[in-house]
Coordinates of C-alpha atoms and ligand atoms in Angstrom, one line a residue:
M1 CA 0.0 0.0 0.0
A2 CA 1.3 3.5 -0.9
S3 CA 2.6 5.6 2.0
K4 CA 0.3 8.4 3.2
K5 CA 3.2 10.8 2.8
L6 CA 2.4 13.9 0.8
I7 CA 5.4 15.5 -0.9
V8 CA 5.4 19.0 -2.4
L9 CA 8.2 19.9 -4.8
G10 CA 8.8 23.5 -5.9
S11 CA 10.2 26.9 -5.4
V12 CA 11.1 29.1 -2.5
N13 CA 11.3 32.9 -3.0
A14 CA 12.0 36.0 -0.8
D15 CA 9.3 38.5 -1.9
H16 CA 10.7 42.0 -1.6
V17 CA 7.7 44.2 -1.6
L18 CA 7.7 48.0 -1.9
Q19 CA 4.6 50.3 -2.2
V20 CA 5.0 53.2 -4.7
D21 CA 2.7 55.9 -5.9
S22 CA 3.4 55.0 -9.5
F23 CA 6.0 52.8 -11.2
P24 CA 9.4 54.5 -12.1
R25 CA 9.9 55.1 -15.9
P26 CA 13.2 53.8 -17.3
G27 CA 16.0 56.0 -15.8
E28 CA 13.7 57.5 -13.2
T29 CA 13.9 57.0 -9.4
V30 CA 10.8 57.1 -7.3
T31 CA 10.4 57.0 -3.5
G32 CA 8.5 54.1 -2.1
H33 CA 7.4 53.1 1.4
G34 CA 6.3 50.1 3.5
Y35 CA 9.2 47.8 2.4
K36 CA 8.7 44.2 3.5
V37 CA 10.5 40.9 2.8
L38 CA 7.9 38.2 2.8
P39 CA 8.1 34.4 2.3
G40 CA 6.8 33.3 -1.1
G41 CA 7.4 31.0 -4.1
K42 CA 4.6 28.7 -5.3
G43 CA 6.3 25.6 -4.0
A44 CA 6.7 27.0 -0.5
N45 CA 3.2 28.5 -0.5
Q46 CA 1.6 25.2 -1.4
A47 CA 3.7 23.2 1.0
V48 CA 2.9 25.6 3.9
A49 CA -0.8 25.5 2.9
A50 CA -0.8 21.7 3.0
A51 CA 1.0 21.5 6.3
R52 CA -1.2 24.2 8.0
L53 CA -4.3 22.5 6.7
G54 CA -3.4 19.2 8.3
G55 CA -1.1 17.3 5.9
E56 CA 1.9 15.3 6.8
V57 CA 4.1 17.1 4.3
G58 CA 7.6 16.6 3.0
F59 CA 9.1 19.4 1.0
V60 CA 11.7 19.1 -1.8
A61 CA 13.3 22.4 -2.7
C62 CA 16.5 24.5 -2.9
V63 CA 17.2 27.6 -0.9
G64 CA 20.3 29.8 -0.9
D65 CA 22.9 29.6 1.9
D66 CA 21.8 33.0 3.0
D67 CA 20.0 34.3 6.1
F68 CA 16.6 34.2 4.3
G69 CA 17.1 30.5 3.3
S70 CA 17.9 29.4 6.9
R71 CA 15.0 31.4 8.2
M72 CA 12.7 29.7 5.7
I73 CA 13.9 26.2 6.7
K74 CA 13.2 27.0 10.3
A75 CA 9.7 28.4 9.4
F76 CA 8.9 25.2 7.4
R77 CA 9.8 23.1 10.4
D78 CA 7.7 25.3 12.7
D79 CA 4.8 24.6 10.3
G80 CA 5.5 20.8 10.9
M81 CA 7.1 20.0 7.6
D82 CA 9.7 17.4 6.9
T83 CA 12.6 19.4 5.5
R84 CA 15.1 16.6 4.9
A85 CA 15.0 17.3 1.2
V86 CA 15.2 21.1 1.4
M87 CA 18.8 21.7 0.1
A88 CA 20.8 24.9 1.0
V89 CA 22.9 25.7 -2.1
P90 CA 26.4 27.0 -1.4
D91 CA 27.2 30.5 -2.8
M92 CA 23.7 31.1 -4.0
P93 CA 21.0 33.5 -2.9
T94 CA 17.5 32.2 -2.3
G95 CA 15.1 32.8 -5.2
V96 CA 13.8 36.4 -5.3
A97 CA 10.8 38.4 -6.4
L98 CA 11.1 42.2 -6.6
I99 CA 7.5 43.4 -6.3
Q100 CA 6.3 47.0 -6.6
V101 CA 2.7 47.7 -5.7
A102 CA 1.3 51.0 -7.1
A103 CA -1.3 53.1 -5.4
N104 CA -3.9 51.9 -7.9
G105 CA -3.3 48.3 -6.8
E106 CA -1.3 47.3 -9.9
N107 CA 1.8 45.1 -9.5
S108 CA 5.1 45.1 -11.3
I109 CA 7.2 42.0 -10.6
A110 CA 10.7 40.9 -11.6
I111 CA 11.7 37.4 -10.4
A112 CA 15.0 35.5 -10.5
A113 CA 15.2 31.7 -9.9
E114 CA 18.6 31.8 -8.1
A115 CA 18.8 28.7 -5.8
N116 CA 15.6 27.3 -7.4
A117 CA 17.5 26.7 -10.6
S118 CA 19.8 24.3 -8.6
L119 CA 16.9 21.9 -8.1
T120 CA 18.3 20.0 -11.1
V121 CA 17.9 16.4 -12.1
E122 CA 21.3 15.6 -10.4
A123 CA 20.1 17.3 -7.1
L124 CA 16.8 15.4 -7.2
E125 CA 18.6 12.1 -7.8
Q126 CA 19.9 12.3 -4.2
H127 CA 16.2 12.1 -3.0
L128 CA 14.6 9.6 -5.5
E129 CA 14.0 7.0 -2.8
Y130 CA 12.3 9.5 -0.5
L131 CA 10.2 10.8 -3.4
G132 CA 9.2 7.2 -4.5
G133 CA 7.6 6.8 -1.1
A134 CA 5.0 9.6 -1.8
G135 CA 1.4 8.6 -1.8
M136 CA 0.8 11.9 -3.5
L137 CA 3.2 14.5 -5.1
L138 CA 2.2 18.1 -5.7
M139 CA 4.3 20.3 -8.1
Q140 CA 4.2 23.6 -10.0
L141 CA 6.4 25.0 -12.8
E142 CA 8.8 27.3 -11.0
S143 CA 11.4 24.5 -11.0
P144 CA 13.5 23.2 -13.9
I145 CA 11.1 21.3 -16.2
E146 CA 13.4 18.2 -16.5
T147 CA 13.3 17.9 -12.7
V148 CA 9.5 18.1 -12.7
E149 CA 9.4 15.5 -15.4
L150 CA 11.7 13.1 -13.5
A151 CA 9.8 13.6 -10.2
A152 CA 6.5 12.8 -12.0
R153 CA 7.9 9.7 -13.6
T154 CA 9.4 8.5 -10.3
V155 CA 6.2 8.9 -8.3
A156 CA 3.8 7.6 -11.0
S157 CA 5.9 4.5 -11.6
A158 CA 6.0 3.7 -7.9
G159 CA 2.2 3.9 -7.8
G160 CA 1.8 7.4 -6.2
K161 CA -0.5 10.1 -7.6
V162 CA 1.0 13.1 -9.2
V163 CA -0.8 16.4 -9.1
L164 CA 0.5 19.4 -11.2
N165 CA -0.5 23.0 -10.7
P166 CA 0.8 24.2 -14.1
A167 CA 1.8 27.7 -13.0
P168 CA 3.3 29.8 -14.4
A169 CA 1.7 28.9 -17.7
Q170 CA 3.8 27.1 -20.3
P171 CA 3.4 24.3 -22.8
L172 CA 4.2 20.8 -21.4
S173 CA 5.5 17.6 -22.9
D174 CA 3.1 14.7 -23.5
D175 CA 5.4 12.5 -21.4
L176 CA 4.8 14.8 -18.3
L177 CA 1.1 15.1 -18.9
F178 CA 0.8 11.3 -19.2
N179 CA 2.3 10.8 -15.7
L180 CA -0.2 13.1 -14.1
A181 CA -3.2 11.8 -12.1
M182 CA -4.6 15.3 -11.8
I183 CA -3.9 18.8 -13.2
T184 CA -5.2 22.1 -11.6
P185 CA -4.8 25.0 -14.1
N186 CA -6.4 28.4 -13.7
E187 CA -8.2 29.9 -16.7
T188 CA -5.0 31.3 -18.3
E189 CA -3.0 28.1 -17.8
A190 CA -5.8 26.0 -19.2
E191 CA -5.8 28.2 -22.3
V192 CA -2.0 27.8 -22.8
L193 CA -2.3 24.0 -22.4
T194 CA -5.3 23.5 -24.7
G195 CA -5.8 26.6 -26.9
V196 CA -9.4 27.0 -25.5
T197 CA -10.2 30.4 -24.0
V198 CA -11.7 29.4 -20.6
S199 CA -14.2 31.7 -19.0
D200 CA -17.2 29.6 -17.9
E201 CA -18.4 26.0 -17.4
D202 CA -18.8 25.2 -21.2
S203 CA -15.3 26.4 -22.1
A204 CA -13.9 24.7 -19.1
R205 CA -15.5 21.4 -20.2
Q206 CA -13.9 21.7 -23.7
A207 CA -10.5 22.4 -22.1
A208 CA -10.9 19.5 -19.6
D209 CA -11.7 17.1 -22.4
I210 CA -8.5 18.0 -24.3
L211 CA -6.5 17.3 -21.1
H212 CA -8.3 14.0 -20.5
G213 CA -7.2 13.1 -24.1
K214 CA -3.6 13.5 -22.9
G215 CA -4.2 10.7 -20.4
I216 CA -5.0 12.8 -17.3
E217 CA -7.8 11.3 -15.2
T218 CA -8.9 14.3 -13.2
V219 CA -8.9 17.9 -14.4
I220 CA -9.8 20.8 -12.0
I221 CA -9.8 24.3 -13.6
T222 CA -10.0 27.0 -11.0
L223 CA -12.2 30.0 -12.0
G224 CA -11.4 32.6 -9.4
A225 CA -14.4 33.8 -7.5
Q226 CA -16.6 31.5 -9.6
G227 CA -15.2 28.4 -8.0
A228 CA -13.7 25.4 -9.9
Y229 CA -14.8 23.1 -12.7
C230 CA -13.9 19.5 -11.9
S231 CA -14.0 16.7 -14.4
G232 CA -13.0 13.1 -13.4
P233 CA -14.1 9.5 -13.2
D234 CA -17.2 10.4 -11.1
G235 CA -18.5 13.0 -13.5
A236 CA -18.0 16.7 -14.2
Q237 CA -19.5 19.7 -12.5
L238 CA -18.8 23.3 -11.6
I239 CA -18.4 23.6 -7.8
T240 CA -19.0 27.2 -6.7
G241 CA -16.7 28.8 -4.2
F242 CA -17.5 30.9 -1.1
S243 CA -18.5 34.5 -1.3
V244 CA -16.2 36.6 0.8
K245 CA -14.9 40.2 0.7
A246 CA -11.6 39.8 -1.2
T247 CA -8.8 41.9 0.0
D248 CA -5.8 40.3 -1.7
T249 CA -6.0 37.2 -3.9
T250 CA -2.2 36.5 -3.8
A251 CA -1.7 32.7 -3.1
A252 CA -5.4 31.9 -3.4
G253 CA -4.5 29.2 -6.0
D254 CA -1.7 28.0 -3.8
T255 CA -3.9 27.7 -0.8
F256 CA -6.6 25.9 -2.9
N257 CA -4.0 23.4 -4.2
G258 CA -2.6 22.7 -0.7
G259 CA -6.0 22.2 0.7
L260 CA -7.1 20.0 -2.1
V261 CA -4.3 17.5 -1.9
V262 CA -4.6 17.3 1.9
A263 CA -8.3 16.5 1.7
L264 CA -7.8 13.9 -1.0
Q265 CA -5.0 12.3 0.8
E266 CA -7.3 11.9 3.8
G267 CA -9.7 10.1 1.6
K268 CA -12.4 12.8 1.2
A269 CA -14.6 12.5 -1.8
M270 CA -13.7 14.9 -4.7
D271 CA -16.6 17.4 -4.2
D272 CA -15.9 17.5 -0.4
A273 CA -12.2 18.0 -1.0
I274 CA -12.9 20.9 -3.4
R275 CA -15.3 22.5 -0.9
F276 CA -12.5 22.2 1.8
A277 CA -10.0 23.8 -0.7
H278 CA -12.5 26.6 -1.6
A279 CA -13.0 27.4 2.1
A280 CA -9.2 27.6 2.7
A281 CA -8.7 29.8 -0.4
A282 CA -11.7 32.0 0.5
I283 CA -10.2 32.7 3.9
S284 CA -6.8 33.5 2.3
V285 CA -8.3 36.1 0.0
T286 CA -9.7 38.0 3.0
R287 CA -6.1 38.5 4.2
L288 CA -3.0 40.2 2.9
G289 CA 0.1 38.5 1.6
A290 CA 1.1 35.0 0.4
Q291 CA 2.1 32.6 3.3
T292 CA 0.8 35.1 5.8
S293 CA -2.7 34.7 4.5
I294 CA -2.9 30.9 4.6
P295 CA -5.3 29.7 7.3
N296 CA -4.8 26.6 9.5
R297 CA -7.1 23.6 9.8
G298 CA -9.1 24.9 12.7
E299 CA -10.0 28.1 11.0
V300 CA -11.2 26.2 7.9
E301 CA -13.3 23.8 10.0
E302 CA -14.9 26.7 11.8
F303 CA -15.6 28.5 8.5
L304 CA -17.3 25.4 7.2
T305 CA -19.6 24.9 10.2
Ligands
ATP1 P1 -3.6 33.3 -7.6 O1 -2.7 33.4 -8.8 O2 -4.3 34.6 -7.3 O3 -3.0 32.6 -6.4 P2 -5.0 31.5 -9.3 O4 -5.2 32.3 -10.5 O5 -4.0 30.4 -9.4 O6 -4.8 32.4 -8.0 P3 -7.9 31.3 -9.0 O7 -8.6 30.5 -10.0 O8 -7.9 32.8 -9.1 O9 -6.4 30.8 -8.9 O10 -8.5 30.9 -7.6 C1 -8.2 29.7 -6.9 C2 -9.3 29.4 -5.9 O11 -9.2 30.5 -4.9 C3 -10.7 29.5 -6.5 O12 -11.1 28.3 -7.0 C4 -11.5 29.9 -5.2 O13 -11.6 28.7 -4.3 C5 -10.5 30.8 -4.5 N1 -10.8 32.2 -4.8 C6 -10.1 33.0 -5.7 N2 -10.6 34.3 -5.8 C7 -11.7 34.3 -4.9 C8 -12.6 35.3 -4.5 N3 -12.6 36.5 -5.0 N4 -13.5 34.9 -3.5 C9 -13.6 33.7 -3.0 N5 -12.7 32.7 -3.4 C10 -11.8 33.0 -4.3

């Protein structure tokens, strides 16, 4: 029988956030305020979400050998994660996102993979036995694609389920798609993967059918405030989300994915698992930030009662 272990593989970033009145033009300097360095990266966000929401989570990632990297490893442990496969890369900074937020709410973001680029096939090969013990593996696309492909092959061939949140959007090889048990694109990512412009239930169904044709059993397309369209062995339906006053949707998708895999790993039925994930993501959009906005299990259970 497959282990109950849930493994998340992905990126870790230091988000450097600065508020500005308006973005600087080339050559211009503007004065900002409210500078903060916040924990981010889709891999870390989803791993933290899964751990806070009740999962027994192992994380596979690379951080730099800098202060932020060591603080992140400690924070992951404080959230109850197994960090044996979080590697600190010598002479490398942790991945970084430079984020300017303008007064009108618009973002301007520059990112650099830095240590995340060191999560190579060779680095992953040190942890293949660990990875092979996953009952479920959750990944995104902020890591080298060959590594994502190897991890998917390893877990699928050992009988585990591979879930891919294909963000940021990019075309994927048929080999990778074939090893997935489940894919969870948002509307933009679904369009990049299928060519179908997704905006509602009908277009989501068309996109899901194309992805089923690539060998993926379950397709969940998240539709922001509308909820998520789920198509799998038990049928297809739009499952609406919860209506809340959204303050900041950063990491809504990451919280949804973390909650979804935890609920499925516990054996919840698909529609219950999606409702649990919707609740976790709905709470996160009422709060500011990425990892700072992710709720814990107790908060979600209270929200659902
Ligand atoms: P992000 O990039 O902002 O993290 P995403 O584009 O990956 O998110 P979305 O499809 O926008 O993902 O949202 C994922 C899930 O988050 C939705 O299925 C829903 O559960 C929840 N969600 C997002 N926006 C809202 C909202 N305004 N109100 C309630 N729930 C929301």
